[in-house]
Coordinates of N, CA and C in Angstrom, one line a residue:
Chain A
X1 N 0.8 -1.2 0.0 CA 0.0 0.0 0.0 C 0.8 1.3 0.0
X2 N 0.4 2.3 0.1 CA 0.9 3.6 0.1 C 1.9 3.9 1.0
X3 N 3.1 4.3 1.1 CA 3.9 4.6 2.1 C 4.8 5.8 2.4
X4 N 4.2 6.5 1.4 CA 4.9 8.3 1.1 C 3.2 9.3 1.4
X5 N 3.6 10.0 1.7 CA 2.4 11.2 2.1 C 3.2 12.4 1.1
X6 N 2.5 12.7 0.8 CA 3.2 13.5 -0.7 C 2.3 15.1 -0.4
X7 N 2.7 15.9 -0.1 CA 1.9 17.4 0.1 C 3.0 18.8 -0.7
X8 N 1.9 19.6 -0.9 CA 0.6 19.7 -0.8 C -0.3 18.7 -1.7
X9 N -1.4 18.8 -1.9 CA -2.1 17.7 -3.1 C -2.1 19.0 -4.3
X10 N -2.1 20.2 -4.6 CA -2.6 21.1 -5.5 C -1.7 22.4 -5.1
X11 N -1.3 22.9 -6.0 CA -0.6 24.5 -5.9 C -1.2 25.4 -7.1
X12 N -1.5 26.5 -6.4 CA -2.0 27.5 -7.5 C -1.3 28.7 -7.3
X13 N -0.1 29.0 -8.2 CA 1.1 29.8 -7.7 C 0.6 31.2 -9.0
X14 N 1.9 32.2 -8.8 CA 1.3 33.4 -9.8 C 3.4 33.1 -10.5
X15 N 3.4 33.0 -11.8 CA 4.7 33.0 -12.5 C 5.6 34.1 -11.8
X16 N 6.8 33.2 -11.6 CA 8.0 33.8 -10.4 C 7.6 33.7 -9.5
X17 N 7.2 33.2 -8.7 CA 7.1 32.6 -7.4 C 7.5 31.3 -7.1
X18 N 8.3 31.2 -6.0 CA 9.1 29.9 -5.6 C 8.0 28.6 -5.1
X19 N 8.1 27.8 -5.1 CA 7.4 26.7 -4.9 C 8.2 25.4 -3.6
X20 N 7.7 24.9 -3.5 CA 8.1 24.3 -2.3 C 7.0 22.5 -2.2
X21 N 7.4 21.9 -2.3 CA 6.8 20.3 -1.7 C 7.5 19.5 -1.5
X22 N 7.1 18.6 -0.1 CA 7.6 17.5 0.4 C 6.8 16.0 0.6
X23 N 7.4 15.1 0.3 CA 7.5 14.0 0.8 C 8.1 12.6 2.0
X24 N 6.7 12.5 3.2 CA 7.3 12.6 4.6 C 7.0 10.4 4.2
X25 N 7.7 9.9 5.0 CA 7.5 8.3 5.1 C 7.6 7.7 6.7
X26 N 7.2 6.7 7.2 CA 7.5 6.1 8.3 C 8.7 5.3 8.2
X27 N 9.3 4.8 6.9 CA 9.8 4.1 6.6 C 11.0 4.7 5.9
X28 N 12.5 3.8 6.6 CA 13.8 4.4 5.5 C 14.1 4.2 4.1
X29 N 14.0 5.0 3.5 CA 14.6 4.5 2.0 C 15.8 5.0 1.5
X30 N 16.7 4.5 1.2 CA 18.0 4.6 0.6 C 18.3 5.2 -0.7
X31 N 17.3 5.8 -1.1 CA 16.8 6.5 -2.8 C 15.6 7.9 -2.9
X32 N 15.9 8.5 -2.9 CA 14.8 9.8 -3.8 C 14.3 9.9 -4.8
X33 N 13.7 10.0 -5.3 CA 13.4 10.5 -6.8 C 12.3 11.3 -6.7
X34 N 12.4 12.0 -8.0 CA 11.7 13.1 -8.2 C 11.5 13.2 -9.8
X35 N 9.8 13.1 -10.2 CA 9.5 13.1 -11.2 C 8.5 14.1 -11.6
X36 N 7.9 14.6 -13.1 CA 7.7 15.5 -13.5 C 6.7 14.5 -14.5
X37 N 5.6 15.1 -14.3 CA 4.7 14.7 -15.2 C 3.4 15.0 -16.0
X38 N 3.6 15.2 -17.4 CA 2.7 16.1 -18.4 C 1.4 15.6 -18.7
X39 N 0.6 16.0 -19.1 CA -0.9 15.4 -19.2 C -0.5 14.5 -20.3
X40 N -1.0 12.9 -19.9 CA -1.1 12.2 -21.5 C 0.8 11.9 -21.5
X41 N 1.1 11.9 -21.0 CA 2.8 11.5 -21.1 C 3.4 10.6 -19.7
X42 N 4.4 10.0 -20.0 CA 4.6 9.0 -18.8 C 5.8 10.2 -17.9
X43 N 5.5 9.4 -16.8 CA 7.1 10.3 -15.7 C 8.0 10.6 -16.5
X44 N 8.6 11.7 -15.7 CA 9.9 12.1 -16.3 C 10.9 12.4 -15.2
X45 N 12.3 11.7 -15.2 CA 12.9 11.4 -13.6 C 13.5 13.1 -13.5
X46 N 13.2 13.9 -12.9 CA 13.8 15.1 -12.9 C 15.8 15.4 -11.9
X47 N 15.2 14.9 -10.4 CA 16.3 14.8 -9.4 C 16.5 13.2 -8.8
X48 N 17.7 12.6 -8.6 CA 18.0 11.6 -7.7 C 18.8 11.8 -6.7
X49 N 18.3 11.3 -5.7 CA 19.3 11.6 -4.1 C 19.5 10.2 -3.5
X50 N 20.7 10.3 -2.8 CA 21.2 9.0 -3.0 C 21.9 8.5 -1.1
X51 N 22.2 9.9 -0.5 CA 22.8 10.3 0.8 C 21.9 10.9 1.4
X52 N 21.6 10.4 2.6 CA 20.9 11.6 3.3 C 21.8 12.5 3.4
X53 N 20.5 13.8 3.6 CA 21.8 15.4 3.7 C 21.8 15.9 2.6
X54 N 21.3 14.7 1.4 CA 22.3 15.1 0.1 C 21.2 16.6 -0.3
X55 N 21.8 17.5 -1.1 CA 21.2 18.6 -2.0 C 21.5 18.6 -3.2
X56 N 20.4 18.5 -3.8 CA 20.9 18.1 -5.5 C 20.5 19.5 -6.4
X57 N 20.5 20.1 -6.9 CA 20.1 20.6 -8.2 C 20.2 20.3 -9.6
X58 N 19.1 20.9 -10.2 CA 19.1 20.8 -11.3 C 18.4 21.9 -12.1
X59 N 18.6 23.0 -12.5 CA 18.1 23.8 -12.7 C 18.1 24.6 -12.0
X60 N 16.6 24.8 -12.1 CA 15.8 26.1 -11.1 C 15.6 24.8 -10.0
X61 N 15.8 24.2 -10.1 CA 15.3 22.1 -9.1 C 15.8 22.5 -8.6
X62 N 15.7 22.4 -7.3 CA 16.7 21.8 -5.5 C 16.0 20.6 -5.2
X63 N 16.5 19.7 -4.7 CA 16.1 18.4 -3.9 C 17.1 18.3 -2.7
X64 N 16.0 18.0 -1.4 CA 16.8 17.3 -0.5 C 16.8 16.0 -0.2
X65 N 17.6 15.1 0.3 CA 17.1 13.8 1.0 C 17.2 13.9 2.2
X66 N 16.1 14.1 3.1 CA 16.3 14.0 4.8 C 17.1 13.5 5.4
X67 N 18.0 14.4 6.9 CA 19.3 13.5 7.5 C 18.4 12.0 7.9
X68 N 16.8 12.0 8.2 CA 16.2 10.7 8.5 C 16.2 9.7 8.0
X69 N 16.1 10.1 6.4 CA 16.0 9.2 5.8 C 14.3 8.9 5.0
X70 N 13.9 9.3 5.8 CA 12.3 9.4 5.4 C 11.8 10.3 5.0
X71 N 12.0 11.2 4.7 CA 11.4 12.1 3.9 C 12.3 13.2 2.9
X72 N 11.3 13.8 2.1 CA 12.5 14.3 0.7 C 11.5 15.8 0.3
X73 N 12.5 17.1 0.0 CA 11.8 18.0 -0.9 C 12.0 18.6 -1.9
X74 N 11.6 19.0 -2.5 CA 11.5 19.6 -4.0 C 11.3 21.2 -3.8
X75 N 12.1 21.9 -4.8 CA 12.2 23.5 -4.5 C 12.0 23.7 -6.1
X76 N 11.3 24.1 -6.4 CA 11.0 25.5 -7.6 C 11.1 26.5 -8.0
X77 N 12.4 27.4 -8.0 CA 13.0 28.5 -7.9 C 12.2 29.3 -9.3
X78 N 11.3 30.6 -8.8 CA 11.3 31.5 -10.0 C 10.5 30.8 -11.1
X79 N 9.3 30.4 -10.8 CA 8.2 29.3 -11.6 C 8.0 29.9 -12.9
X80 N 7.8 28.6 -13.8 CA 7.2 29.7 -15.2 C 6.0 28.9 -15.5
X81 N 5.5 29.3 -16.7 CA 4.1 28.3 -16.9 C 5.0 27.0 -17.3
X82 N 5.6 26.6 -18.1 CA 6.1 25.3 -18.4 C 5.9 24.5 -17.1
X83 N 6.3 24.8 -16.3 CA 6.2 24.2 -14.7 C 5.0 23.3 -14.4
X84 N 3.8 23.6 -15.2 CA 2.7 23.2 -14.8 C 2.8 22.2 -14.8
X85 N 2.5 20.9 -14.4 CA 2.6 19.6 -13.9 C 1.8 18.5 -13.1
X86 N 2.2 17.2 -12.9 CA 2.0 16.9 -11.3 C 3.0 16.1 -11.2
X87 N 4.2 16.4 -9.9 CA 5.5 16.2 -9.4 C 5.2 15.0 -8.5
X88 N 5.6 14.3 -8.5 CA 5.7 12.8 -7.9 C 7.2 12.8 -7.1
X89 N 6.7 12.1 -6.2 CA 8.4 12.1 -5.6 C 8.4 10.4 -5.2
X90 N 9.7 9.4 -5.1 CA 9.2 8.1 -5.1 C 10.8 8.1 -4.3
X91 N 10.5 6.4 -3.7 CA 11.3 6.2 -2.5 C 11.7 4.6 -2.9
X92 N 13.1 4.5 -2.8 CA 13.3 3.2 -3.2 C 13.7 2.6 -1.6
X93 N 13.8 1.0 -1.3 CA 14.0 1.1 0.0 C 15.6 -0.2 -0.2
X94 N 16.2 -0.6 0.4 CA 17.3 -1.5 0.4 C 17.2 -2.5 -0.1
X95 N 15.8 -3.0 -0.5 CA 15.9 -4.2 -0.8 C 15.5 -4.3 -2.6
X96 N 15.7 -3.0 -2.9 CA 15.4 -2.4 -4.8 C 14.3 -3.3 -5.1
X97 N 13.6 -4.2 -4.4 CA 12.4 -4.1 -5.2 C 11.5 -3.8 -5.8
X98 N 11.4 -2.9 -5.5 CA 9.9 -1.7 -5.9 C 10.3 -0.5 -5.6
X99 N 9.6 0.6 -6.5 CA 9.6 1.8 -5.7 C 8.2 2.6 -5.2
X100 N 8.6 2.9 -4.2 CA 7.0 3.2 -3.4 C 6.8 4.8 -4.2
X101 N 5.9 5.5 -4.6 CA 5.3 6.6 -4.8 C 4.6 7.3 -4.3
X102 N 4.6 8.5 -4.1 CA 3.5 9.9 -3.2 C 2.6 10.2 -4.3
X103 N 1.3 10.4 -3.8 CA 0.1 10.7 -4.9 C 0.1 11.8 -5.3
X104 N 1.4 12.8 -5.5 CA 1.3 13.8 -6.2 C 1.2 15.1 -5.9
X105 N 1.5 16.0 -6.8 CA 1.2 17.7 -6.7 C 1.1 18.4 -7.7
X106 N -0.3 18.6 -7.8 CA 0.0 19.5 -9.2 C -0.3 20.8 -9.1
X107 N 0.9 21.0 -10.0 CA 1.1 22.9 -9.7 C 0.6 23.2 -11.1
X108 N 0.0 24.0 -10.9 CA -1.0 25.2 -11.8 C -0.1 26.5 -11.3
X109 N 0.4 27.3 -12.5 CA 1.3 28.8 -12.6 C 0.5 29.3 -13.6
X110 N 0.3 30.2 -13.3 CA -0.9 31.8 -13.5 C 0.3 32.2 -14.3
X111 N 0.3 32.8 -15.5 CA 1.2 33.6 -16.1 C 1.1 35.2 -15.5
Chain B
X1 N 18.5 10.6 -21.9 CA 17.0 10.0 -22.6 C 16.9 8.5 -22.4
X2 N 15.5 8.4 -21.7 CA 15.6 6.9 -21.5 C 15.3 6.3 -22.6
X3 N 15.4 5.2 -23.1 CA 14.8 4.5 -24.1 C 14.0 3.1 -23.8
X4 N 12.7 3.6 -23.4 CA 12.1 2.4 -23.0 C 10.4 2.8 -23.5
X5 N 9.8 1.9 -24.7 CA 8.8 2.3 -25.4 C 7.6 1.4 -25.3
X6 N 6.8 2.4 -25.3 CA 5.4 1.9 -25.1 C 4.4 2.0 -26.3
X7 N 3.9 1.0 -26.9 CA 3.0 0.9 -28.1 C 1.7 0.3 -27.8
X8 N 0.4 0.5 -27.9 CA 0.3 1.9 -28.8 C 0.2 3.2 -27.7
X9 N 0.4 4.0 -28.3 CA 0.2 5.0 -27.4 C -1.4 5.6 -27.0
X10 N -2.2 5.3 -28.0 CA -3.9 5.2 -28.0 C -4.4 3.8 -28.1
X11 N -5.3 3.1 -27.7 CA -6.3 1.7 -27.6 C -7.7 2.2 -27.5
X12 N -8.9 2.1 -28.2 CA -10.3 2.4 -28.1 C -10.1 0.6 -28.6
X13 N -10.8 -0.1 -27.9 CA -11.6 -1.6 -27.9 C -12.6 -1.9 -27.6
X14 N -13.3 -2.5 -28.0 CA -14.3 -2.9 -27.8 C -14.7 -3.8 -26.1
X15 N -15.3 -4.1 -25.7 CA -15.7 -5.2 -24.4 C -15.4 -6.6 -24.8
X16 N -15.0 -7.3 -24.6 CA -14.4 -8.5 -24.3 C -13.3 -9.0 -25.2
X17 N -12.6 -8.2 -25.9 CA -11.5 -8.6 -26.8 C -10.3 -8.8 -25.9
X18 N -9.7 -9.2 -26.4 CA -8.2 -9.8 -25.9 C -6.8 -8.5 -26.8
X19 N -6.0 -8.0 -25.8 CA -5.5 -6.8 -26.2 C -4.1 -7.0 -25.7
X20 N -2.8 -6.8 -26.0 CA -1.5 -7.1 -25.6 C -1.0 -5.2 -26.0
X21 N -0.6 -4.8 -24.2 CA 0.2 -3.9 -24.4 C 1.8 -4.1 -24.5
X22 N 2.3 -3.4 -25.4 CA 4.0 -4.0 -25.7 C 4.7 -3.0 -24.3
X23 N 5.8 -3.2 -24.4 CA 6.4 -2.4 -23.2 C 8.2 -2.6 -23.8
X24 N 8.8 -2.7 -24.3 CA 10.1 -2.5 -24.8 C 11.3 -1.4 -24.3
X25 N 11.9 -2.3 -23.7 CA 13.4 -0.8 -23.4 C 14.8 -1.3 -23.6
X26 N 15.4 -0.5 -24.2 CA 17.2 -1.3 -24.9 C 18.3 -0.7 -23.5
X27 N 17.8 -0.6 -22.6 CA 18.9 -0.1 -21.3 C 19.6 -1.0 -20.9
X28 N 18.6 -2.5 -21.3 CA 19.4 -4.0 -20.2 C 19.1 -3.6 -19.2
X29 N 17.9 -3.3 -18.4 CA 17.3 -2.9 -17.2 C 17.0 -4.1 -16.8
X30 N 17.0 -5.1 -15.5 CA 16.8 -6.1 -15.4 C 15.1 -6.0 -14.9
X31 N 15.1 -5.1 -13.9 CA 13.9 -4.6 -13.6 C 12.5 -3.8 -14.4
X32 N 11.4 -4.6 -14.0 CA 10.3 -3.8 -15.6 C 9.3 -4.0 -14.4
X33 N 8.7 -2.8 -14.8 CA 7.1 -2.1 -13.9 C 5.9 -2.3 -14.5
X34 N 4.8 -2.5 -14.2 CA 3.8 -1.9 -14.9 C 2.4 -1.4 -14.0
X35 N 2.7 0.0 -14.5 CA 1.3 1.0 -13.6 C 0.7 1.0 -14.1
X36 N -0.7 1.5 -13.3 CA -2.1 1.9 -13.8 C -2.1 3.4 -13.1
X37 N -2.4 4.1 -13.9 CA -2.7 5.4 -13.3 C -4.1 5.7 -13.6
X38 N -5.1 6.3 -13.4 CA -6.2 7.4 -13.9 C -5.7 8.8 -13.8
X39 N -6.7 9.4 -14.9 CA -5.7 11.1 -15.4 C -5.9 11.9 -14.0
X40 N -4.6 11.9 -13.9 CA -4.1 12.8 -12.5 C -3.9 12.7 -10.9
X41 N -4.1 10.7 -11.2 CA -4.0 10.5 -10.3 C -2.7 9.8 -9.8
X42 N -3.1 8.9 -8.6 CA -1.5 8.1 -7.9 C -0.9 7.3 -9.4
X43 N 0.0 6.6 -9.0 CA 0.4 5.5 -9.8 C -0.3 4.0 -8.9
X44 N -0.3 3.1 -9.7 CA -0.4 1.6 -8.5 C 0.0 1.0 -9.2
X45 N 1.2 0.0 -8.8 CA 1.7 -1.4 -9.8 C 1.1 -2.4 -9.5
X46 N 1.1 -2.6 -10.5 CA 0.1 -4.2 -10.6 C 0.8 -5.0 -11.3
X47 N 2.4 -4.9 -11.7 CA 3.1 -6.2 -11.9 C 4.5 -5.6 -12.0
X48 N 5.6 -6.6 -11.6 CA 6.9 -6.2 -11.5 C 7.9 -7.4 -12.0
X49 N 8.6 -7.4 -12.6 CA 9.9 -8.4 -12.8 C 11.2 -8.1 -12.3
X50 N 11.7 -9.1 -11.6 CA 13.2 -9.2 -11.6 C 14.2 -9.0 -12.8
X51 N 14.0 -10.2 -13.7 CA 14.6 -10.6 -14.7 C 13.6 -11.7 -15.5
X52 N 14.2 -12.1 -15.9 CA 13.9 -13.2 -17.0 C 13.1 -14.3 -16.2
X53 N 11.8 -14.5 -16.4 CA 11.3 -15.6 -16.3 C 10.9 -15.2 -15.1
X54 N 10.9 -14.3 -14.4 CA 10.2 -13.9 -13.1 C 9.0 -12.7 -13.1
X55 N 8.0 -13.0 -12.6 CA 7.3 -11.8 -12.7 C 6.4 -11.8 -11.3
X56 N 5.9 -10.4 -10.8 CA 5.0 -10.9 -9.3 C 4.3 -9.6 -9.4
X57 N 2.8 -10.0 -8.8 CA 2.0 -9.3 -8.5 C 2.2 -8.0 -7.4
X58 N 2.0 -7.1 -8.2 CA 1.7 -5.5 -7.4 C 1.2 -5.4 -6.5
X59 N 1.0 -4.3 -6.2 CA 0.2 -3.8 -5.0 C -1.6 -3.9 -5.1
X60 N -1.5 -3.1 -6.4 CA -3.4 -3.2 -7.3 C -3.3 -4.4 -7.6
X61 N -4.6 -5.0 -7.6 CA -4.7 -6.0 -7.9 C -5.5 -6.3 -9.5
X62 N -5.0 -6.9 -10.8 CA -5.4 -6.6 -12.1 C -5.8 -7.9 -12.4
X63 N -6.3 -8.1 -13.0 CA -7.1 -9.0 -14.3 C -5.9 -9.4 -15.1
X64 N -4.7 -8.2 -15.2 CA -3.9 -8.6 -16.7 C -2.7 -9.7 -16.2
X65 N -2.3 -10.1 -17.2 CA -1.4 -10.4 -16.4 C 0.2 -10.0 -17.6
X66 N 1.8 -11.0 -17.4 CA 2.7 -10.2 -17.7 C 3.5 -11.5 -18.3
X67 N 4.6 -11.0 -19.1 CA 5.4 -12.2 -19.6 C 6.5 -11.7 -19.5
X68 N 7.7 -12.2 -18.9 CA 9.0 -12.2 -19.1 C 10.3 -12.6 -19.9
X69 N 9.6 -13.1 -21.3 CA 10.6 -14.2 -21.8 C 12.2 -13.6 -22.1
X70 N 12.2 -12.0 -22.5 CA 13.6 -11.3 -23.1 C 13.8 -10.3 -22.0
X71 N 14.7 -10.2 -21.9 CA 15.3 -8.9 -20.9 C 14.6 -7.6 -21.1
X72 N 14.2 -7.5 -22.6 CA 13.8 -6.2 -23.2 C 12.6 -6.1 -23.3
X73 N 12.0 -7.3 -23.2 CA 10.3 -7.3 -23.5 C 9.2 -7.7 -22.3
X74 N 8.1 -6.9 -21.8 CA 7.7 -6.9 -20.8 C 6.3 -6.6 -21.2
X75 N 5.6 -7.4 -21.9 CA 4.4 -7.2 -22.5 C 3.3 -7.4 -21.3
X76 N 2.0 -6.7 -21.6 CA 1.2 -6.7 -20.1 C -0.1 -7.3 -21.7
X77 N -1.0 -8.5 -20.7 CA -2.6 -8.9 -21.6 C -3.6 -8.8 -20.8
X78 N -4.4 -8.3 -21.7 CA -5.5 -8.6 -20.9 C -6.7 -9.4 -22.2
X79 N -6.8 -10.6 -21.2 CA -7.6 -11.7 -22.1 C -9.3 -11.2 -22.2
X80 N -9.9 -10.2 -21.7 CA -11.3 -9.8 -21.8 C -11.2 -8.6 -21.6
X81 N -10.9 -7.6 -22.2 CA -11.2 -6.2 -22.0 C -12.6 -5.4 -21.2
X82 N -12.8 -5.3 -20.7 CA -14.1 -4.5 -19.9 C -13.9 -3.1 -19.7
X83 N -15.4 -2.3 -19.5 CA -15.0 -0.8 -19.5 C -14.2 -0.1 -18.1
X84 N -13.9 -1.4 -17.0 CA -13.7 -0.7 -15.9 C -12.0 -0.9 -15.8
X85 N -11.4 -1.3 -17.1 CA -10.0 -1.4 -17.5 C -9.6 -0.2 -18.3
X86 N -10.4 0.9 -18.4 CA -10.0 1.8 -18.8 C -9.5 2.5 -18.0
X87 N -8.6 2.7 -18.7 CA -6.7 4.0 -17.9 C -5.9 4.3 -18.6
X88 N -4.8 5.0 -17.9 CA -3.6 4.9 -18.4 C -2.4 4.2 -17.8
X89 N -1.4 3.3 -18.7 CA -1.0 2.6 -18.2 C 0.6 2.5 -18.7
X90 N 1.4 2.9 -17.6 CA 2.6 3.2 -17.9 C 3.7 2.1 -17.6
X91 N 4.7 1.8 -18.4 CA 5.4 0.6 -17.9 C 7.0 2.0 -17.7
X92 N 7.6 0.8 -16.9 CA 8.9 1.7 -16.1 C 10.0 0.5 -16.5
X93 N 11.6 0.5 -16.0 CA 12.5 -0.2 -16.0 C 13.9 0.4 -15.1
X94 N 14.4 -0.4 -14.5 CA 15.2 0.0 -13.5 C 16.6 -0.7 -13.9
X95 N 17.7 -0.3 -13.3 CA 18.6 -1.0 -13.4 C 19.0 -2.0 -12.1
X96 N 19.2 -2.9 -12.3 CA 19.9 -4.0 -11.0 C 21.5 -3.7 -10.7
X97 N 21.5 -3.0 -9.4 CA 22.5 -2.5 -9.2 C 22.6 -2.6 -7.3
X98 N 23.5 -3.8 -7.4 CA 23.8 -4.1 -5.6 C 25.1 -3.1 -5.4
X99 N 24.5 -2.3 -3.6 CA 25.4 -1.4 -3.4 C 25.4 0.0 -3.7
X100 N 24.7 0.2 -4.9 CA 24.6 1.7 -5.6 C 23.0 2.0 -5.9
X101 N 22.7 2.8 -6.1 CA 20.7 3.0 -6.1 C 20.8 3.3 -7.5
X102 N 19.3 2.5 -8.1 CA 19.2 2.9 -9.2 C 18.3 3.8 -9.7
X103 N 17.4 4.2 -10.8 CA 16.6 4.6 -10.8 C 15.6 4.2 -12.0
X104 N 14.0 4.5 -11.7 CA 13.5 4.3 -12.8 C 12.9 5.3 -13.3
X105 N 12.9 4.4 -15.1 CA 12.7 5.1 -16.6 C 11.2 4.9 -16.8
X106 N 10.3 6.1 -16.8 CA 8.9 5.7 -17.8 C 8.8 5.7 -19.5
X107 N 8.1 4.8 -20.0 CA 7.8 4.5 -21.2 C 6.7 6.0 -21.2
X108 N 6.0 6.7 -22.0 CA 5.1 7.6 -23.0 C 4.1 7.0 -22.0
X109 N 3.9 5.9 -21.8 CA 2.4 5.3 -21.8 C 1.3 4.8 -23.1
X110 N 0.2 3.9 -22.4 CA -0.8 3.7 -23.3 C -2.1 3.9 -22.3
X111 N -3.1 4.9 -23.7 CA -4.2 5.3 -23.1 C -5.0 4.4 -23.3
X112 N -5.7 3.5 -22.8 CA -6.7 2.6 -23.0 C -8.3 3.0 -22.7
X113 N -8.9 2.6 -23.7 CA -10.1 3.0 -23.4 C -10.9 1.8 -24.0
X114 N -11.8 1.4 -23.3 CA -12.6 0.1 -23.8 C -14.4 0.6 -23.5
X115 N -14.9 0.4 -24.9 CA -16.3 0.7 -24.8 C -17.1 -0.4 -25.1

């Protein structure tokens, strides 16, 4: 079943404005990811974190992986409409069999 | 760019036909997914492989089921189409990698729609 709490569920931001969502777990996972996804198109892996602590960028992207272990976030520096989405963030755990997924966030940017 | 493809990218079917989604990726990913999403919703897997000749049931629980025979090929059937199998359905592929984390690749997807 479900094992990531993925927030907020919806963002309704105005273009240039920073953005902000996390994904919290009960459970350690040894992997982050961070996906981007278009109406009608499959995932797209945007950040991987691999350390807790770690800070990754990619872009206007920041990602963290919690010193816990369980939970991960996602930064949006300076939003444009392209942005518009819904951002998944997923958690692999030690034993690479599956990866668990958060139900999402979709950001809506106002031009 | 991942290279892991999904055919067809549209399905309109009819109710009770028998339909094979393809799922193909040239990575040598030992690991293959396959989700069900609805538009804008979670993902849920409903089938996974190790490798070759291995395949196991998801979390959702599906009607379809999955074949393993090539490293590259991860085809998902469904032997009776019905309207409550309409979705979208995305296959993924990972790498097997002890010691180091891998990550997974989505295929486009296929939109299924059965009337």
């Amino acid at each position: 079943g479900q094992q990531l709490n993925q927030s907020p569920q919806s963002m309704f931001i105005q273009e240039g404005e920073d953005v902000s969502m996390n994904c919290t777990s009960s459970s350690i996972f040894n992997t982050w990811l961070w996906y981007k996804q278009d109406p009608g198109e499959g995932p797209v892996l945007l950040i991987a974190l691999y350390k807790a602590g770690e800070l990754t960028s990619n872009g206007r992207l920041t990602a963290q992986f919690g010193i816990t272990r369980k939970d991960s976030f996602l930064n949006i520096s300076a939003s444009i409409p392209s942005d518009v989405g819904i951002y998944f963030c997923a958690g692999l755990r030690s034993n690479f069999n599956k990866f668990y997924f958060g139900s999402g966030t979709k950001l809506n940017v106002k031009p | 760019e991942a290279d892991i493809y999904q055919t067809p990218r549209y399905l309109v079917i009819g109710t009770g036909k028998k339909i094979t989604l393809e799922c193909s990726q040239t990575m040598g990913h030992d690991k293959m997914y396959w989700y069900q999403q609805d538009p804008g919703m979670e993902l849920h897997l409903i089938h996974y492989s190790y490798g070759v000749n291995s395949t196991e049931k998801g979390d959702l629980s599906s009607e379809s089921t999955v074949s393993r025979i090539r490293t590259e090929h991860f085809p998902l059937t469904l032997e009776s189409a019905r309207p409550s199998h309409t979705s979208q359905y995305l296959c993924a592929s990972s790498g097997l990698s002890w010691g180091s984390a891998t990550e997974a690749f989505f295929g486009q997807g296929t939109r299924l729609t059965v009337v």
